[in-house]
Amino acid sequence: MVFIKRLEMRGFKSFGARKASIPLEKGLTVITGPNGSGKSNVFDAIRFVLGDLSARSLRADKMSEIIFDGSLGEGPSKMAYVTIQMDNMDRRIPVDTETVTISRRVSTSGFSEYFLNGRQASRGQLVDMLHLAGLSSSGYNMIMQGTITRLADINPEERRRFIEELVGIAEYDAKKADARVQLQQAEMNLRIAAARISDVQARLDRLEEE
Ligand code: ATP
Ligand code: MG
C-alpha cells in the first residue's frame, strides 16, 4: 500500500521560510498541539500537494492566502512549497521508482507549478497517476475535522456509499455500469445481425428451390 514517508513544507500557511519536515511511517502517526498551532494546516498541505484546486477546501478564500503571511520577527513568504515523498515499493503508483516525490508550489499571483520526482509536470499528469493508485485530494482517504461526527449522523445508505468510495468499490460500480451499457449495445447488435442472417437464409432457401 502506498504511504507517505515524508512531508516537507516551506512558506505554507503557518509554516514560515524555514523548511518544516515531518517524517511519517507506515501505521499510525499522531500530531498533537494546542488550538491554532497548525495541525490542520499539515493536513491542508497534503491536500494541496495532491492538486486540490479549491482554496476553500484548503480553508482559505483564495489560493495566494495559503502562503505564509508573516509573524512576529518573520516577514511573509513569496511562495508556498509542499513536497511529499510516497513509498512506492509495490509500484502501485505507475512510476518506476521506489519513492515517488510530488511537489507543488504556488506564487503570490496564485499560479501553481507541479513536479514529479523533481521534474516539472502538469497537474493533469499527476492527478491521473495518483488516481490509479487510489489517491486524490477529494477522496475519503482524507477525513476532515468534523467529518467523523457527520459520518455518525448520516443514514445507513449514505454511510454505505461513503465506505464503498473509501475502499474503492464506487469506481468498480461505475465500471460495471459502463460494462452493462456496452453489453446491452452488443446484445442489440447481435439481434440485428441474427435478423439479417435469417433474412439472408430465407433468400438462400428460395434461391436453392429455384
Ligand atoms: P485546532 O486544534 O483548533 O483545530 P489546528 O492546530 O488545527 O487548531 P490550524 O487550523 O492548522 O490549527 O492552524 C491555524 C493557524 O494557522 C492560525 O493561527 C492561523 O493564523 C495560521 N495561518 C493560517 N494561514 C496562515 C498564513 N497564510 N500565514 C500564517 N499563518 C497562517
Ligand atoms: Mg484543526
CSV table of C-alpha atoms and ligand atoms in Angstrom, one decimal:
chain,number,residue,atom,x,y,z
A,1,MET,CA,0.0,0.0,0.0
A,2,VAL,CA,1.2,3.5,-0.8
A,3,PHE,CA,2.0,5.6,2.2
A,4,ILE,CA,3.5,9.0,2.8
A,5,LYS,CA,7.1,8.8,4.0
A,6,ARG,CA,7.8,12.4,4.5
A,7,LEU,CA,6.1,15.8,4.2
A,8,GLU,CA,8.0,19.0,3.7
A,9,MET,CA,6.6,22.5,3.8
A,10,ARG,CA,8.0,25.9,3.2
A,11,GLY,CA,6.1,29.1,3.3
A,12,PHE,CA,2.8,27.1,3.6
A,13,LYS,CA,0.2,28.7,5.9
A,14,SER,CA,1.7,28.9,9.4
A,15,PHE,CA,5.0,27.3,8.3
A,16,GLY,CA,7.5,30.1,7.5
A,17,ALA,CA,10.6,30.2,5.3
A,18,ARG,CA,12.4,27.5,7.3
A,19,LYS,CA,11.7,24.1,5.9
A,20,ALA,CA,9.4,22.1,8.1
A,21,SER,CA,9.9,18.4,7.6
A,22,ILE,CA,7.7,15.7,9.0
A,23,PRO,CA,8.8,12.1,8.7
A,24,LEU,CA,6.0,9.5,8.7
A,25,GLU,CA,6.0,5.8,9.0
A,26,LYS,CA,3.6,3.0,8.0
A,27,GLY,CA,0.9,2.8,10.6
A,28,LEU,CA,-0.4,5.5,12.9
A,29,THR,CA,1.2,8.9,13.4
A,30,VAL,CA,-0.4,11.4,15.8
A,31,ILE,CA,0.3,15.1,15.6
A,32,THR,CA,-0.7,17.0,18.7
A,33,GLY,CA,-0.6,20.6,19.7
A,34,PRO,CA,-2.7,23.4,21.1
A,35,ASN,CA,-5.6,25.0,19.2
A,36,GLY,CA,-4.4,27.1,16.3
A,37,SER,CA,-0.9,25.6,16.3
A,38,GLY,CA,-1.1,24.3,12.7
A,39,LYS,CA,-2.2,20.7,12.9
A,40,SER,CA,-5.0,21.1,10.3
A,41,ASN,CA,-2.5,23.1,8.2
A,42,VAL,CA,-0.4,19.9,7.9
A,43,PHE,CA,-3.5,18.2,6.5
A,44,ASP,CA,-4.2,21.1,4.2
A,45,ALA,CA,-0.6,20.7,2.9
A,46,ILE,CA,-1.3,17.2,1.8
A,47,ARG,CA,-4.5,18.1,0.0
A,48,PHE,CA,-2.6,21.0,-1.6
A,49,VAL,CA,0.2,18.9,-3.0
A,50,LEU,CA,-2.3,16.3,-4.3
A,51,GLY,CA,-3.6,19.0,-6.6
A,52,ASP,CA,-6.6,20.4,-4.8
A,53,LEU,CA,-7.9,23.4,-6.8
A,54,SER,CA,-10.3,24.8,-4.3
A,55,ALA,CA,-8.9,27.4,-1.9
A,56,ARG,CA,-12.0,26.9,0.2
A,57,SER,CA,-11.3,23.2,0.8
A,58,LEU,CA,-7.8,24.3,2.0
A,59,ARG,CA,-9.7,26.7,4.3
A,60,ALA,CA,-8.6,29.9,2.5
A,61,ASP,CA,-10.5,32.4,0.5
A,62,LYS,CA,-8.1,32.4,-2.4
A,63,MET,CA,-5.0,30.3,-3.3
A,64,SER,CA,-2.5,33.0,-2.5
A,65,GLU,CA,-3.8,33.1,1.0
A,66,ILE,CA,-2.2,29.8,1.8
A,67,ILE,CA,1.2,31.5,1.6
A,68,PHE,CA,2.8,32.3,5.0
A,69,ASP,CA,1.8,35.9,5.6
A,70,GLY,CA,4.5,36.6,8.3
A,71,SER,CA,4.6,36.5,12.0
A,72,LEU,CA,6.4,38.4,14.8
A,73,GLY,CA,10.0,38.5,13.7
A,74,GLU,CA,9.5,36.9,10.3
A,75,GLY,CA,8.4,38.5,7.0
A,76,PRO,CA,5.9,37.0,4.6
A,77,SER,CA,6.9,34.3,2.1
A,78,LYS,CA,6.9,34.8,-1.7
A,79,MET,CA,5.6,31.3,-2.3
A,80,ALA,CA,4.3,28.2,-0.7
A,81,TYR,CA,6.0,25.0,-1.4
A,82,VAL,CA,5.0,21.5,-0.3
A,83,THR,CA,6.6,18.1,-1.1
A,84,ILE,CA,5.5,14.6,-0.2
A,85,GLN,CA,7.6,11.5,-0.6
A,86,MET,CA,5.5,8.4,-1.1
A,87,ASP,CA,6.6,4.8,-0.7
A,88,ASN,CA,6.1,3.0,-4.0
A,89,MET,CA,7.8,-0.3,-3.2
A,90,ASP,CA,4.9,-2.2,-4.6
A,91,ARG,CA,4.6,0.1,-7.7
A,92,ARG,CA,1.0,0.9,-7.0
A,93,ILE,CA,1.8,4.4,-8.4
A,94,PRO,CA,2.7,3.8,-12.1
A,95,VAL,CA,6.2,5.3,-11.9
A,96,ASP,CA,9.2,3.1,-11.8
A,97,THR,CA,10.9,4.5,-8.6
A,98,GLU,CA,10.8,3.2,-5.1
A,99,THR,CA,10.0,6.6,-3.8
A,100,VAL,CA,7.7,8.9,-5.7
A,101,THR,CA,8.1,12.6,-4.8
A,102,ILE,CA,5.5,15.1,-5.8
A,103,SER,CA,5.7,18.8,-5.2
A,104,ARG,CA,3.6,21.8,-5.8
A,105,ARG,CA,4.4,25.5,-5.3
A,106,VAL,CA,2.1,28.4,-5.6
A,107,SER,CA,3.2,32.0,-6.1
A,108,THR,CA,1.6,35.2,-4.7
A,109,SER,CA,-0.3,35.5,-8.0
A,110,GLY,CA,-1.9,32.2,-7.2
A,111,PHE,CA,-0.1,30.4,-10.1
A,112,SER,CA,0.7,26.7,-9.3
A,113,GLU,CA,3.5,24.5,-10.6
A,114,TYR,CA,3.8,20.8,-10.1
A,115,PHE,CA,6.8,18.5,-10.0
A,116,LEU,CA,7.1,14.7,-10.2
A,117,ASN,CA,10.4,13.3,-8.9
A,118,GLY,CA,11.9,16.8,-9.3
A,119,ARG,CA,10.8,17.3,-12.8
A,120,GLN,CA,8.1,19.7,-13.8
A,121,ALA,CA,4.8,18.0,-14.6
A,122,SER,CA,1.3,19.1,-15.4
A,123,ARG,CA,-1.4,18.8,-12.8
A,124,GLY,CA,-3.4,16.5,-15.0
A,125,GLN,CA,-0.5,14.1,-15.3
A,126,LEU,CA,-0.1,13.9,-11.5
A,127,VAL,CA,-3.8,13.6,-10.8
A,128,ASP,CA,-4.3,10.8,-13.3
A,129,MET,CA,-1.2,9.0,-12.0
A,130,LEU,CA,-2.4,9.3,-8.4
A,131,HIS,CA,-5.9,8.3,-9.3
A,132,LEU,CA,-4.6,4.9,-10.5
A,133,ALA,CA,-3.2,4.3,-7.0
A,134,GLY,CA,-6.5,5.4,-5.4
A,135,LEU,CA,-5.2,8.8,-4.2
A,136,SER,CA,-7.0,12.0,-4.7
A,137,SER,CA,-7.3,15.3,-2.8
A,138,SER,CA,-11.1,14.9,-2.5
A,139,GLY,CA,-11.3,11.2,-1.8
A,140,TYR,CA,-12.3,9.8,1.5
A,141,ASN,CA,-8.8,8.6,2.2
A,142,MET,CA,-8.6,12.0,3.9
A,143,ILE,CA,-11.2,12.8,6.6
A,144,MET,CA,-11.5,16.4,7.6
A,145,GLN,CA,-12.1,17.6,11.1
A,146,GLY,CA,-15.8,17.3,11.7
A,147,THR,CA,-16.4,14.6,9.1
A,148,ILE,CA,-16.3,11.8,11.6
A,149,THR,CA,-19.2,13.2,13.6
A,150,ARG,CA,-21.1,13.7,10.3
A,151,LEU,CA,-20.4,10.0,9.5
A,152,ALA,CA,-22.1,9.1,12.7
A,153,ASP,CA,-25.2,11.2,11.8
A,154,ILE,CA,-25.8,10.1,8.2
A,155,ASN,CA,-28.3,7.3,7.3
A,156,PRO,CA,-27.0,3.8,6.7
A,157,GLU,CA,-27.3,4.0,2.9
A,158,GLU,CA,-25.2,7.2,2.7
A,159,ARG,CA,-22.7,5.6,5.1
A,160,ARG,CA,-22.5,2.5,2.8
A,161,ARG,CA,-21.7,4.8,-0.2
A,162,PHE,CA,-19.1,6.5,1.9
A,163,ILE,CA,-17.4,3.3,2.8
A,164,GLU,CA,-17.7,2.0,-0.7
A,165,GLU,CA,-15.9,5.0,-2.0
A,166,LEU,CA,-13.3,4.7,0.7
A,167,VAL,CA,-12.4,1.2,-0.2
A,168,GLY,CA,-12.6,1.9,-3.9
A,169,ILE,CA,-15.7,-0.1,-4.7
A,170,ALA,CA,-17.5,3.0,-6.1
A,171,GLU,CA,-15.1,3.1,-9.0
A,172,TYR,CA,-15.8,-0.6,-9.9
A,173,ASP,CA,-19.5,0.1,-9.7
A,174,ALA,CA,-19.1,2.9,-12.2
A,175,LYS,CA,-17.1,0.5,-14.5
A,176,LYS,CA,-19.7,-2.2,-14.0
A,177,ALA,CA,-22.5,0.2,-15.1
A,178,ASP,CA,-20.4,1.1,-18.2
A,179,ALA,CA,-19.9,-2.5,-19.0
A,180,ARG,CA,-23.6,-3.2,-18.7
A,181,VAL,CA,-24.4,-0.5,-21.2
A,182,GLN,CA,-21.8,-1.9,-23.6
A,183,LEU,CA,-23.3,-5.4,-23.1
A,184,GLN,CA,-26.8,-4.1,-23.9
A,185,GLN,CA,-25.4,-2.5,-27.1
A,186,ALA,CA,-23.7,-5.7,-28.0
A,187,GLU,CA,-26.8,-7.7,-27.5
A,188,MET,CA,-28.7,-5.3,-29.7
A,189,ASN,CA,-26.1,-5.6,-32.4
A,190,LEU,CA,-26.3,-9.4,-32.1
A,191,ARG,CA,-30.1,-9.4,-32.5
A,192,ILE,CA,-29.8,-7.2,-35.6
A,193,ALA,CA,-27.1,-9.5,-37.0
A,194,ALA,CA,-29.3,-12.6,-36.3
A,195,ALA,CA,-32.2,-11.0,-38.1
A,196,ARG,CA,-30.1,-10.3,-41.1
A,197,ILE,CA,-28.8,-13.8,-41.1
A,198,SER,CA,-32.3,-15.3,-41.1
A,199,ASP,CA,-33.2,-12.8,-43.8
A,200,VAL,CA,-30.3,-14.0,-46.0
A,201,GLN,CA,-31.0,-17.6,-45.1
A,202,ALA,CA,-34.6,-17.3,-46.3
A,203,ARG,CA,-33.4,-15.8,-49.6
A,204,LEU,CA,-30.8,-18.6,-49.9
A,205,ASP,CA,-33.5,-21.2,-49.3
A,206,ARG,CA,-35.7,-19.6,-52.0
A,207,LEU,CA,-32.7,-19.5,-54.5
A,208,GLU,CA,-31.9,-23.1,-53.8
A,209,GLU,CA,-35.5,-24.1,-54.5
A,210,GLU,CA,-35.5,-22.0,-57.8
B,1,ATP,P1,-7.4,23.3,16.2
B,1,ATP,O1,-6.9,22.5,17.3
B,1,ATP,O2,-8.2,24.5,16.7
B,1,ATP,O3,-8.1,22.5,15.1
B,1,ATP,P2,-5.1,23.5,14.5
B,1,ATP,O4,-3.8,23.1,15.2
B,1,ATP,O5,-5.7,22.5,13.5
B,1,ATP,O6,-6.1,24.0,15.6
B,1,ATP,P3,-4.7,25.2,12.2
B,1,ATP,O7,-6.1,25.4,11.8
B,1,ATP,O8,-3.9,24.2,11.5
B,1,ATP,O9,-4.7,24.9,13.8
B,1,ATP,O10,-3.9,26.5,12.2
B,1,ATP,C1,-4.4,27.7,12.3
B,1,ATP,C2,-3.3,28.7,12.4
B,1,ATP,O11,-2.7,28.9,11.1
B,1,ATP,C3,-3.9,30.1,12.8
B,1,ATP,O12,-3.1,30.6,13.9
B,1,ATP,C4,-3.6,30.9,11.5
B,1,ATP,O13,-3.2,32.3,11.9
B,1,ATP,C5,-2.4,30.2,10.9
B,1,ATP,N1,-2.4,30.5,9.5
B,1,ATP,C6,-3.3,30.2,8.5
B,1,ATP,N2,-3.0,30.7,7.3
B,1,ATP,C7,-1.8,31.3,7.5
B,1,ATP,C8,-0.9,32.1,6.7
B,1,ATP,N3,-1.2,32.2,5.3
B,1,ATP,N4,0.2,32.6,7.2
B,1,ATP,C9,0.4,32.5,8.5
B,1,ATP,N5,-0.3,31.8,9.4
B,1,ATP,C10,-1.5,31.2,8.9
B,2,MG,MG,-7.6,21.8,13.3
